Structure formats: structure tokens, C-alpha cells
Amino acid sequence: MAHLALPLRRWIAETHPARLVVLAFLGVILVGTALLSLPMASTAGESPSLLTALFTATSGVCVTGLLVVDTGSYWSGFGDVVVLVLVQVGGFGIMTLASLLALLVAGKLRLSTTLSLDTETSAGGGDIRRLLGRIALITVTVEAVTAVLLTARFTLGHGEPFGRALYHGVFHAVSAFNNAGLSPYPGSLSRFAGDPWTLLPLAAAALTGGLGFPVIIELLRYRTRRRGAGGVRTSTPWSLHLRLTLATSACLLVAGWVLTLTFEWNNPVTFGPFDVGQKVLNAFFHSAVARTAGFNTTEIAAMEPETLLGTSVLMFVGGGSAGTAGGIKVTTVAVLGAAVLAEVRGHREAGLFGRRISPQVVRQALTVTLLSAVVLVVAIVTLMSLIHVRAELVVFEAVSAFGTVGMHTGLVSDSQTAAQLIIMVLMFVGRIGPIILVSALAMRVREQRYRLPRERPIIG
């Protein structure tokens, strides 16, 4: 084995970090598939089909929540634990977890592992050890607080035995913070549609995980300093990334809230039977988890087409960078908006909040958006040829898979094998990200040592 270990280590050291991230995610999916294929993983005591195990493992690692079987009734306790571990590993990041294990075992990080972690978390260098510790502490803290609140509510408010309430509390806390949207209850969270003590902690956990670790860490570091020279109180300014993430997330949250409330107010199948307070609560919850937690309190397929379209936009955008959310990310949309605004005003460079945005960042945002749109269009057209239902339902299902949201209209479980495979690919690509996937597949990066003659084509 020693003669095989050296070439393997050399290959890892020379492999592009983005490719290592892709291979790591694939490896965990295969391990999860093997575990879920065991007879003990299902309540029936029989080995689940390979497609069912593979789809569930992919959904768990990609923190999506789309399933072909009901979590609570199909999987045994062992199967539920496997799914929960896959969600935690997928949300925390394969390279982050691997780096933490390397710290514990060897007490140091290899350069290749550090570069892979940087690709996964967008850490941008710096003290990796401290970053890993903060990510782990944030994850444990948010999940623990959410689990305590939910356990207390399930026990005191819904009469569940403490052991069962604790299990459900931990399961939902992990699922919410990692934006997976999985629930062991049939019908997701429909039984809690009128319970703010359950929905609001879940929404808070999902929004926190969706902000991204860089934003959370910066918010925790931000504090007003003591009076400096001249008695003037100073404070550390917020970065442009934090401002863009918070501002865009708030705008999307309010927009989704208002849109859902408007179109579902009188819908007899969704919000119609609720009182005013429940309508406001459920509209807020729907908007919060649409980027990209994926829980639902009402039947998604029964929602109005306008709501489905608006929700699809929220799912496509997703949450903050380097977090547990999917989508093209809110900063991508903010940068594109700044570029459009600069072009309309005739400015040479885009800028927001008194800061100039690099043209390279604008190109990256445009590349991510266009690649994502192309992937989605191809997948949607293919799915439409396989699934003959209302077009908005197919679009919703595809965007939910790509945005790793998990909201569904019931098409996945009723679809044929080819459609389920397409959904799996969308979940994987949506979690890894088009840029990382393309970088991993590229053989090498070439530096262009020449400039082509400039010519301006006609636009519009």
C-alpha cells in the first residue's frame, strides 16, 4: 500500500483545487448511496433500489431536499441518520470537514487542502485554522439554539414525548441551517402552518445559513471601538460584500413576502382558510425558505402561477456566497444590477455603496448567470419532453433542483428514471456551482500573452 500512497498524494497535490471539491462531493454521494442501499436503511427491511438510494444521497449532500420517497415513512432510524449526516456534511462543505479532520489528526494543513478549502468557502486566504474554528462554532451554535427552541415547542406545544421531540428538533435544526428543507413529517411543515413558535426559528436558521459564513463572521467581528483620539467613537466599516448581501437579501425577502401574500390571499387551497395573522406568517415563511431551505406549509402545486414564477426567481437567485444556500447568489445579482445601472448612466465602471466594482467581478457574475441559465434551459426543455404537465410546474421543479431548494410539486417522485437523473444532475451542478464545475473539468489555465485588435459589434 505504501507504493500506492505516494503517487496518490502527489496526484492530490497537483490536482486543481476545484476538481478536488467536485471529486470529494462525488465520493461522499457514493458512500451515502452505499449506506442507503443497505436493508437496515428502510422501514421495510429490504434493500432500496439503487436509484432511490442515489437520488436521496445526492439530494442530501447537495442540501436540496428533493426526494422520490417520503423521508419519515420510507427510511428507518438508521436511514434518517444517514440522510441527516449527508445534509450536515454537504452543508458544512466537504473540504471544510476534511480540513478540520486534518487539523485534529496531523495538527496542520497541507497546501493542497488549504487551496481546496479556499475554493469551497471563498475564504480568500488568511488564517485558515481560525476560519475553520469559526465556521464550526457558528454551525454548532445556530443548530443547537434552534434545536433547543424546537424541542421545547414540540414537547410543550404539541405534546410529543421528549425523546421524539428532541430528535425532530435536531433534525429540523440541521435541515434548516444547512438549507436542506427535509422534514420527517408527512407533508413537510403543513401541521405547523399556524405556529409561529415553530416557523420563525426555522426561518431564522435558514436565513442565517443562507447569508454565508463570510458575512456571519464579519457581523460577529463588527463592534464599536472605544473612544479614540479626540473622544470620537469609531467603528470598523462594513465590507461591500456584506452590504450587498444584506441589502439584496432584505429586498428579495420583502418582495417574495408581498408577492406570495398578494397572489395566495384568496387561494382556497393554500392561504384562503387562514386568518390574517396566519396568512402574513406563512407568506413570510415561504419567502424566507424559498432561498433556499425548501420547507413548505401548503401544497406547492396548488399555488397560483404568479407565485410559482416569483418563487422560481427567488430560488434561482438563492442566498449568500460561501454559505449553505444555493442559486447564483445575491451578490451576483447585485453586481449585475450595478453594471446595468452604470451602463444606463454612462459610467465607465460599476459601483455601489461608494465602492468601485472590478470589471473582472462583473465578468464573473455575468458568466455564472449565463452558464446557469443555459444549464437550466437545456434541462427544462429535456424535462418537458419527458413530463407532460403544466409548463410552470416543470420550470419550478428544475429551478428548485438547481437552486438546491427542495420545494417540489410532486413531479420528481412520479417521474420516470430519465427525468430523475436530470434532476440529480441539476442538484449536483447547482451545489458545486457552474464556475467550479467548469474549472474542475478544464485541463489547465492558459495565460493570454497577446491582445486582439479591438472592434465594436452592434448591440441591440
Short mmCIF file of C-alpha atoms in Angstrom, two decimals:
data_model
loop_
_atom_site.label_atom_id
_atom_site.label_comp_id
_atom_site.label_asym_id
_atom_site.label_seq_id
_atom_site.Cartn_x
_atom_site.Cartn_y
_atom_site.Cartn_z
CA MET A 1 0.00 0.00 0.00
CA ALA A 2 2.92 2.34 0.65
CA HIS A 3 3.93 2.32 -3.01
CA LEU A 4 0.38 3.41 -3.91
CA ALA A 5 0.11 6.13 -1.26
CA LEU A 6 2.93 8.28 -2.66
CA PRO A 7 1.52 8.59 -6.20
CA LEU A 8 -1.92 9.29 -4.71
CA ARG A 9 -0.57 12.11 -2.53
CA ARG A 10 1.35 13.51 -5.48
CA TRP A 11 -1.77 13.42 -7.65
CA ILE A 12 -3.79 15.22 -4.97
CA ALA A 13 -1.12 17.89 -4.58
CA GLU A 14 -1.02 18.52 -8.33
CA THR A 15 -4.79 18.41 -8.89
CA HIS A 16 -6.70 21.66 -9.32
CA PRO A 17 -8.49 22.51 -6.04
CA ALA A 18 -11.82 22.92 -7.81
CA ARG A 19 -11.52 19.40 -9.21
CA LEU A 20 -10.82 18.07 -5.72
CA VAL A 21 -14.02 19.68 -4.45
CA VAL A 22 -16.04 18.01 -7.21
CA LEU A 23 -14.42 14.63 -6.59
CA ALA A 24 -14.95 14.96 -2.84
CA PHE A 25 -18.67 15.64 -3.26
CA LEU A 26 -18.97 12.71 -5.66
CA GLY A 27 -17.16 10.46 -3.20
CA VAL A 28 -19.48 11.31 -0.32
CA ILE A 29 -22.51 10.80 -2.56
CA LEU A 30 -21.28 7.32 -3.45
CA VAL A 31 -20.66 6.47 0.21
CA GLY A 32 -24.14 7.74 1.11
CA THR A 33 -25.64 5.69 -1.71
CA ALA A 34 -23.95 2.55 -0.43
CA LEU A 35 -25.21 3.12 3.12
CA LEU A 36 -28.76 3.88 2.00
CA SER A 37 -28.76 0.74 -0.15
CA LEU A 38 -28.47 -1.45 2.94
CA PRO A 39 -31.62 -3.32 4.05
CA MET A 40 -31.45 -1.70 7.51
CA ALA A 41 -31.88 1.75 5.91
CA SER A 42 -35.55 1.19 5.02
CA THR A 43 -38.51 0.52 7.29
CA ALA A 44 -39.47 -2.46 5.12
CA GLY A 45 -36.17 -4.19 5.91
CA GLU A 46 -35.42 -4.60 2.21
CA SER A 47 -32.67 -3.02 0.15
CA PRO A 48 -33.91 0.18 -1.52
CA SER A 49 -33.42 0.46 -5.25
CA LEU A 50 -30.12 1.91 -6.44
CA LEU A 51 -31.90 4.90 -8.00
CA THR A 52 -33.75 5.70 -4.75
CA ALA A 53 -30.55 5.50 -2.70
CA LEU A 54 -28.54 7.52 -5.23
CA PHE A 55 -31.21 10.21 -5.57
CA THR A 56 -31.57 10.55 -1.78
CA ALA A 57 -27.80 10.68 -1.22
CA THR A 58 -27.38 13.31 -3.94
CA SER A 59 -30.21 15.37 -2.50
CA GLY A 60 -28.72 15.12 0.99
CA VAL A 61 -25.13 16.00 0.09
CA CYS A 62 -26.30 18.81 -2.21
CA VAL A 63 -28.60 20.00 0.63
CA THR A 64 -31.55 20.13 -1.73
CA GLY A 65 -34.37 18.19 -0.10
CA LEU A 66 -35.98 16.82 -3.27
CA LEU A 67 -36.91 13.18 -2.68
CA VAL A 68 -38.50 10.30 -4.54
CA VAL A 69 -39.79 8.71 -1.31
CA ASP A 70 -41.21 10.11 1.92
CA THR A 71 -38.44 10.58 4.48
CA GLY A 72 -40.49 9.80 7.57
CA SER A 73 -42.22 6.65 6.37
CA TYR A 74 -39.72 5.07 3.96
CA TRP A 75 -36.40 5.39 5.76
CA SER A 76 -35.69 3.69 9.09
CA GLY A 77 -33.95 5.36 12.01
CA PHE A 78 -30.62 4.32 10.52
CA GLY A 79 -31.63 5.73 7.13
CA ASP A 80 -32.75 9.02 8.70
CA VAL A 81 -29.42 9.36 10.49
CA VAL A 82 -27.52 8.71 7.25
CA VAL A 83 -29.57 11.37 5.44
CA LEU A 84 -29.02 13.84 8.27
CA VAL A 85 -25.26 13.23 8.26
CA LEU A 86 -25.17 13.72 4.49
CA VAL A 87 -27.00 17.02 4.89
CA GLN A 88 -24.58 18.18 7.58
CA VAL A 89 -21.55 17.17 5.58
CA GLY A 90 -22.89 18.75 2.41
CA GLY A 91 -23.81 21.99 4.13
CA PHE A 92 -20.57 22.28 6.06
CA GLY A 93 -18.57 21.63 2.93
CA ILE A 94 -16.55 18.55 2.10
CA MET A 95 -13.26 20.41 2.07
CA THR A 96 -14.07 22.23 5.30
CA LEU A 97 -14.77 18.97 7.08
CA ALA A 98 -11.69 17.32 5.61
CA SER A 99 -9.54 20.26 6.74
CA LEU A 100 -10.93 20.08 10.28
CA LEU A 101 -10.11 16.37 10.43
CA ALA A 102 -6.61 17.12 9.15
CA LEU A 103 -6.15 19.67 11.93
CA LEU A 104 -7.26 17.18 14.57
CA VAL A 105 -5.13 14.31 13.28
CA ALA A 106 -1.98 15.98 11.96
CA GLY A 107 -2.21 19.40 13.59
CA LYS A 108 -1.51 21.11 10.30
CA LEU A 109 -2.96 21.75 6.85
CA ARG A 110 -1.37 20.76 3.58
CA LEU A 111 -1.17 23.40 0.86
CA SER A 112 -3.48 21.44 -1.45
CA THR A 113 -6.07 21.10 1.32
CA THR A 114 -5.84 24.82 2.07
CA LEU A 115 -6.37 25.71 -1.58
CA SER A 116 -9.34 23.34 -1.81
CA LEU A 117 -10.86 24.86 1.32
CA ASP A 118 -10.37 28.31 -0.19
CA THR A 119 -12.29 27.19 -3.28
CA GLU A 120 -15.13 25.73 -1.21
CA THR A 121 -15.56 28.56 1.32
CA SER A 122 -14.30 31.56 -0.68
CA ALA A 123 -12.10 32.31 2.29
CA GLY A 124 -9.67 34.34 0.29
CA GLY A 125 -6.65 33.15 2.26
CA GLY A 126 -5.93 34.35 5.77
CA ASP A 127 -5.81 32.27 8.91
CA ILE A 128 -7.41 29.01 7.79
CA ARG A 129 -7.25 27.46 11.24
CA ARG A 130 -9.18 30.32 12.79
CA LEU A 131 -11.65 30.32 9.89
CA LEU A 132 -12.35 26.63 10.32
CA GLY A 133 -12.91 27.06 14.02
CA ARG A 134 -15.33 29.90 13.48
CA ILE A 135 -17.29 28.01 10.83
CA ALA A 136 -17.60 25.01 13.14
CA LEU A 137 -18.59 27.18 16.10
CA ILE A 138 -21.21 29.06 14.08
CA THR A 139 -22.69 25.84 12.74
CA VAL A 140 -22.91 24.14 16.13
CA THR A 141 -24.23 27.25 17.90
CA VAL A 142 -27.02 28.06 15.45
CA GLU A 143 -28.12 24.44 15.14
CA ALA A 144 -28.03 23.91 18.92
CA VAL A 145 -30.07 27.04 19.68
CA THR A 146 -32.61 26.17 17.00
CA ALA A 147 -32.83 22.56 18.21
CA VAL A 148 -33.46 23.67 21.80
CA LEU A 149 -36.25 26.05 20.75
CA LEU A 150 -37.90 23.46 18.53
CA THR A 151 -37.59 20.66 21.08
CA ALA A 152 -39.25 22.81 23.72
CA ARG A 153 -42.04 23.75 21.32
CA PHE A 154 -42.65 20.17 20.14
CA THR A 155 -42.78 18.99 23.76
CA LEU A 156 -44.77 21.78 25.40
CA GLY A 157 -46.89 22.96 22.50
CA HIS A 158 -47.57 19.76 20.57
CA GLY A 159 -47.37 17.08 23.24
CA GLU A 160 -44.58 15.00 21.72
CA PRO A 161 -42.54 12.77 24.06
CA PHE A 162 -39.21 14.38 24.92
CA GLY A 163 -37.10 11.84 23.02
CA ARG A 164 -39.14 12.19 19.86
CA ALA A 165 -39.29 15.97 20.22
CA LEU A 166 -35.50 16.12 20.63
CA TYR A 167 -34.98 14.01 17.53
CA HIS A 168 -37.34 16.17 15.48
CA GLY A 169 -35.81 19.34 16.88
CA VAL A 170 -32.26 18.32 15.95
CA PHE A 171 -33.34 17.02 12.53
CA HIS A 172 -35.17 20.24 11.61
CA ALA A 173 -32.41 22.45 13.04
CA VAL A 174 -29.73 20.77 10.93
CA SER A 175 -32.01 20.74 7.90
CA ALA A 176 -32.89 24.44 8.28
CA PHE A 177 -29.40 25.83 8.89
CA ASN A 178 -27.99 23.80 6.01
CA ASN A 179 -30.90 24.92 3.82
CA ALA A 180 -31.89 21.33 3.03
CA GLY A 181 -35.63 21.59 3.69
CA LEU A 182 -36.00 17.96 4.75
CA SER A 183 -38.63 17.06 7.32
CA PRO A 184 -39.58 13.65 8.75
CA TYR A 185 -43.19 14.80 8.99
CA PRO A 186 -45.54 13.86 6.13
CA GLY A 187 -46.43 16.98 4.18
CA SER A 188 -43.33 18.82 5.42
CA LEU A 189 -44.43 21.53 7.91
CA SER A 190 -48.11 21.75 6.97
CA ARG A 191 -49.13 20.77 10.52
CA PHE A 192 -47.34 23.89 11.82
CA ALA A 193 -48.90 26.38 9.40
CA GLY A 194 -50.38 28.40 12.26
CA ASP A 195 -47.49 28.03 14.71
CA PRO A 196 -45.04 30.99 14.73
CA TRP A 197 -43.00 29.36 17.53
CA THR A 198 -42.01 26.63 15.07
CA LEU A 199 -41.85 28.50 11.77
CA LEU A 200 -39.94 31.60 12.90
CA PRO A 201 -36.96 29.73 14.46
CA LEU A 202 -36.73 27.61 11.32
CA ALA A 203 -36.88 30.71 9.11
CA ALA A 204 -34.20 32.41 11.22
CA ALA A 205 -31.89 29.40 10.99
CA ALA A 206 -32.39 29.13 7.23
CA LEU A 207 -31.75 32.84 6.68
CA THR A 208 -28.63 32.72 8.87
CA GLY A 209 -27.17 29.77 6.99
CA GLY A 210 -28.11 31.42 3.71
CA LEU A 211 -26.15 34.60 4.45
CA GLY A 212 -22.83 32.82 4.03
CA PHE A 213 -20.00 32.32 6.50
CA PRO A 214 -18.01 35.43 5.44
CA VAL A 215 -21.00 37.64 6.25
CA ILE A 216 -21.74 35.92 9.56
CA ILE A 217 -18.10 36.11 10.64
CA GLU A 218 -17.86 39.79 9.71
CA LEU A 219 -21.07 40.59 11.57
CA LEU A 220 -19.72 38.84 14.66
CA ARG A 221 -16.43 40.74 14.41
CA TYR A 222 -18.14 44.09 13.92
CA ARG A 223 -18.27 46.14 17.07
CA THR A 224 -17.96 49.76 18.06
CA ARG A 225 -14.48 50.59 19.25
CA ARG A 226 -13.66 52.56 22.33
CA ARG A 227 -13.28 56.30 22.03
CA GLY A 228 -10.14 57.11 20.14
CA ALA A 229 -8.19 60.32 19.79
CA GLY A 230 -10.30 63.40 20.38
CA GLY A 231 -13.03 61.34 22.03
CA VAL A 232 -14.54 60.36 18.67
CA ARG A 233 -16.16 56.95 18.62
CA THR A 234 -15.04 54.97 15.56
CA SER A 235 -16.19 51.66 14.15
CA THR A 236 -14.96 49.14 11.60
CA PRO A 237 -16.72 49.80 8.25
CA TRP A 238 -18.73 47.05 6.70
CA SER A 239 -17.29 45.46 3.58
CA LEU A 240 -19.01 45.82 0.23
CA HIS A 241 -19.74 42.10 0.19
CA LEU A 242 -21.60 42.29 3.50
CA ARG A 243 -23.59 45.34 2.41
CA LEU A 244 -24.57 43.78 -0.91
CA THR A 245 -25.57 40.51 0.75
CA LEU A 246 -27.70 42.11 3.46
CA ALA A 247 -29.34 44.71 1.21
CA THR A 248 -30.17 42.32 -1.62
CA SER A 249 -31.35 39.58 0.75
CA ALA A 250 -33.65 42.03 2.55
CA CYS A 251 -35.12 43.30 -0.74
CA LEU A 252 -35.76 39.77 -2.00
CA LEU A 253 -37.27 38.71 1.33
CA VAL A 254 -39.74 41.60 1.33
CA ALA A 255 -40.52 41.21 -2.39
CA GLY A 256 -41.24 37.49 -2.01
CA TRP A 257 -43.32 38.15 1.10
CA VAL A 258 -45.51 40.72 -0.64
CA LEU A 259 -45.83 38.67 -3.84
CA THR A 260 -46.86 35.49 -2.02
CA LEU A 261 -49.31 37.34 0.20
CA THR A 262 -50.87 39.10 -2.77
CA PHE A 263 -51.49 36.13 -5.03
CA GLU A 264 -52.24 33.49 -2.37
CA TRP A 265 -54.52 35.61 -0.15
CA ASN A 266 -57.76 34.21 -1.54
CA ASN A 267 -56.46 30.89 -2.89
CA PRO A 268 -58.87 28.35 -1.32
CA VAL A 269 -56.29 25.54 -1.42
CA THR A 270 -53.36 27.43 0.13
CA PHE A 271 -53.82 30.61 2.20
CA GLY A 272 -57.57 31.02 1.81
CA PRO A 273 -58.60 29.14 5.01
CA PHE A 274 -56.02 31.02 7.15
CA ASP A 275 -56.82 34.07 9.24
CA VAL A 276 -54.96 37.33 8.59
CA GLY A 277 -52.12 36.57 11.02
CA GLN A 278 -51.55 33.12 9.58
CA LYS A 279 -51.54 34.49 6.04
CA VAL A 280 -48.86 37.03 6.93
CA LEU A 281 -46.83 34.41 8.80
CA ASN A 282 -46.96 31.79 6.07
CA ALA A 283 -46.20 34.30 3.32
CA PHE A 284 -43.12 35.44 5.25
CA PHE A 285 -42.04 31.85 5.87
CA HIS A 286 -42.50 30.93 2.21
CA SER A 287 -40.37 33.88 1.11
CA ALA A 288 -37.68 33.10 3.69
CA VAL A 289 -37.29 29.41 2.82
CA ALA A 290 -37.53 29.91 -0.94
CA ARG A 291 -33.81 30.91 -0.86
CA THR A 292 -33.07 28.01 -0.39
CA ALA A 293 -34.39 25.97 2.57
CA GLY A 294 -37.35 24.40 0.77
CA PHE A 295 -39.78 23.74 3.61
CA ASN A 296 -43.45 24.23 2.83
CA THR A 297 -46.60 24.71 4.90
CA THR A 298 -49.06 24.47 2.00
CA GLU A 299 -49.33 22.45 -1.20
CA ILE A 300 -46.87 23.99 -3.65
CA ALA A 301 -48.54 22.58 -6.77
CA ALA A 302 -51.78 24.35 -5.81
CA MET A 303 -50.20 27.80 -5.71
CA GLU A 304 -51.05 30.40 -8.34
CA PRO A 305 -48.83 30.54 -11.45
CA GLU A 306 -47.71 34.05 -10.46
CA THR A 307 -46.49 32.75 -7.09
CA LEU A 308 -44.70 29.83 -8.71
CA LEU A 309 -42.93 32.17 -11.13
CA GLY A 310 -41.93 34.60 -8.39
CA THR A 311 -40.72 31.74 -6.21
CA SER A 312 -38.70 30.37 -9.13
CA VAL A 313 -36.91 33.72 -9.39
CA LEU A 314 -36.11 33.63 -5.66
CA MET A 315 -34.83 30.05 -5.96
CA PHE A 316 -32.67 30.94 -8.95
CA VAL A 317 -31.05 33.83 -7.08
CA GLY A 318 -30.52 31.83 -3.88
CA GLY A 319 -28.63 33.15 -0.86
CA GLY A 320 -25.22 34.49 0.07
CA SER A 321 -21.86 33.28 -1.19
CA ALA A 322 -19.84 30.66 0.73
CA GLY A 323 -22.86 29.57 2.76
CA THR A 324 -25.31 26.71 2.81
CA ALA A 325 -27.67 28.25 0.22
CA GLY A 326 -27.65 27.53 -3.49
CA GLY A 327 -28.57 29.60 -6.53
CA ILE A 328 -26.40 32.08 -8.39
CA LYS A 329 -26.12 34.10 -5.14
CA VAL A 330 -27.43 37.51 -4.18
CA THR A 331 -24.11 39.26 -4.72
CA THR A 332 -24.11 38.06 -8.32
CA VAL A 333 -27.46 39.73 -8.91
CA ALA A 334 -26.35 42.88 -7.08
CA VAL A 335 -23.19 43.17 -9.18
CA LEU A 336 -25.14 42.69 -12.41
CA GLY A 337 -27.63 45.32 -11.28
CA ALA A 338 -24.78 47.73 -10.56
CA ALA A 339 -23.29 47.06 -14.01
CA VAL A 340 -26.63 47.73 -15.71
CA LEU A 341 -27.11 50.92 -13.70
CA ALA A 342 -23.61 52.12 -14.60
CA GLU A 343 -24.22 51.42 -18.29
CA VAL A 344 -27.53 53.31 -18.24
CA ARG A 345 -25.87 56.28 -16.56
CA GLY A 346 -22.93 56.20 -18.96
CA HIS A 347 -20.34 55.44 -16.29
CA ARG A 348 -17.18 53.55 -17.19
CA GLU A 349 -17.19 51.38 -14.08
CA ALA A 350 -19.88 49.92 -11.86
CA GLY A 351 -20.09 50.87 -8.22
CA LEU A 352 -22.32 50.56 -5.15
CA PHE A 353 -22.23 51.99 -1.63
CA GLY A 354 -19.38 54.31 -2.57
CA ARG A 355 -17.16 51.46 -3.76
CA ARG A 356 -15.94 50.63 -7.26
CA ILE A 357 -16.55 47.09 -8.53
CA SER A 358 -13.79 45.45 -10.52
CA PRO A 359 -14.61 44.64 -14.19
CA GLN A 360 -13.36 41.11 -13.51
CA VAL A 361 -16.04 40.67 -10.85
CA VAL A 362 -18.68 41.88 -13.29
CA ARG A 363 -17.49 39.34 -15.87
CA GLN A 364 -17.58 36.58 -13.26
CA ALA A 365 -21.14 37.49 -12.29
CA LEU A 366 -22.20 37.52 -15.93
CA THR A 367 -20.51 34.16 -16.57
CA VAL A 368 -22.17 32.49 -13.58
CA THR A 369 -25.59 33.81 -14.57
CA LEU A 370 -25.36 32.87 -18.24
CA LEU A 371 -23.95 29.41 -17.56
CA SER A 372 -26.67 28.77 -15.01
CA ALA A 373 -29.36 29.96 -17.41
CA VAL A 374 -28.04 27.73 -20.19
CA VAL A 375 -27.96 24.67 -17.90
CA LEU A 376 -31.50 25.37 -16.75
CA VAL A 377 -32.90 25.96 -20.23
CA VAL A 378 -31.43 22.71 -21.54
CA ALA A 379 -32.71 20.78 -18.52
CA ILE A 380 -36.18 22.34 -18.67
CA VAL A 381 -36.61 21.60 -22.38
CA THR A 382 -35.48 18.00 -21.82
CA LEU A 383 -37.80 17.56 -18.84
CA MET A 384 -40.73 18.96 -20.80
CA SER A 385 -40.19 16.28 -23.43
CA LEU A 386 -40.35 13.63 -20.68
CA ILE A 387 -43.00 15.05 -18.34
CA HIS A 388 -46.21 16.24 -19.96
CA VAL A 389 -47.68 18.57 -17.34
CA ARG A 390 -48.16 22.32 -16.95
CA ALA A 391 -45.04 24.18 -18.04
CA GLU A 392 -44.75 26.25 -14.87
CA LEU A 393 -44.59 23.09 -12.77
CA VAL A 394 -41.67 21.73 -14.78
CA VAL A 395 -39.86 25.07 -14.61
CA PHE A 396 -40.44 25.24 -10.85
CA GLU A 397 -39.12 21.71 -10.29
CA ALA A 398 -36.00 22.31 -12.39
CA VAL A 399 -35.16 25.64 -10.74
CA SER A 400 -35.76 24.12 -7.30
CA ALA A 401 -33.25 21.37 -8.07
CA PHE A 402 -30.64 23.75 -9.50
CA GLY A 403 -31.08 26.20 -6.62
CA THR A 404 -30.81 23.29 -4.14
CA VAL A 405 -34.10 24.43 -2.62
CA GLY A 406 -36.16 21.28 -2.28
CA MET A 407 -39.62 22.76 -2.80
CA HIS A 408 -41.47 20.42 -5.11
CA THR A 409 -44.75 19.98 -6.90
CA GLY A 410 -44.73 16.18 -6.75
CA LEU A 411 -43.24 15.66 -10.21
CA VAL A 412 -39.99 14.06 -9.05
CA SER A 413 -41.48 11.05 -7.29
CA ASP A 414 -43.89 10.39 -10.18
CA SER A 415 -41.29 10.85 -12.94
CA GLN A 416 -39.50 8.22 -14.97
CA THR A 417 -35.87 7.33 -14.42
CA ALA A 418 -34.51 9.67 -17.10
CA ALA A 419 -36.24 12.70 -15.54
CA GLN A 420 -34.94 11.80 -12.08
CA LEU A 421 -31.40 11.53 -13.42
CA ILE A 422 -31.70 15.02 -14.93
CA ILE A 423 -32.91 16.37 -11.59
CA MET A 424 -29.91 14.73 -9.88
CA VAL A 425 -27.51 16.39 -12.30
CA LEU A 426 -29.19 19.74 -11.68
CA MET A 427 -28.83 19.31 -7.91
CA PHE A 428 -25.14 18.46 -8.24
CA VAL A 429 -24.35 21.29 -10.63
CA GLY A 430 -26.35 23.71 -8.52
CA ARG A 431 -24.45 22.78 -5.36
CA ILE A 432 -20.96 22.74 -6.89
CA GLY A 433 -21.53 25.83 -8.99
CA PRO A 434 -21.02 26.30 -12.71
CA ILE A 435 -17.70 28.09 -12.31
CA ILE A 436 -16.18 25.42 -10.05
CA LEU A 437 -17.51 22.64 -12.28
CA VAL A 438 -16.07 24.20 -15.43
CA SER A 439 -12.75 24.88 -13.66
CA ALA A 440 -12.59 21.29 -12.46
CA LEU A 441 -13.12 19.95 -15.98
CA ALA A 442 -10.59 22.31 -17.56
CA MET A 443 -7.19 20.72 -18.12
CA ARG A 444 -5.21 23.86 -17.32
CA VAL A 445 -5.43 27.61 -17.23
CA ARG A 446 -3.61 29.41 -20.03
CA GLU A 447 -2.43 32.98 -19.76
CA GLN A 448 -3.14 35.01 -22.89
CA ARG A 449 0.08 36.81 -23.88
CA TYR A 450 -1.37 38.88 -26.68
CA ARG A 451 -4.24 41.29 -27.32
CA LEU A 452 -6.56 41.04 -30.29
CA PRO A 453 -7.46 44.06 -32.45
CA ARG A 454 -10.39 45.98 -30.97
CA GLU A 455 -13.69 46.15 -32.87
CA ARG A 456 -17.16 47.07 -31.63
CA PRO A 457 -20.14 44.98 -32.86
CA ILE A 458 -23.63 46.50 -32.94
CA ILE A 459 -25.63 45.78 -29.79
CA GLY A 460 -29.41 45.92 -29.69
#
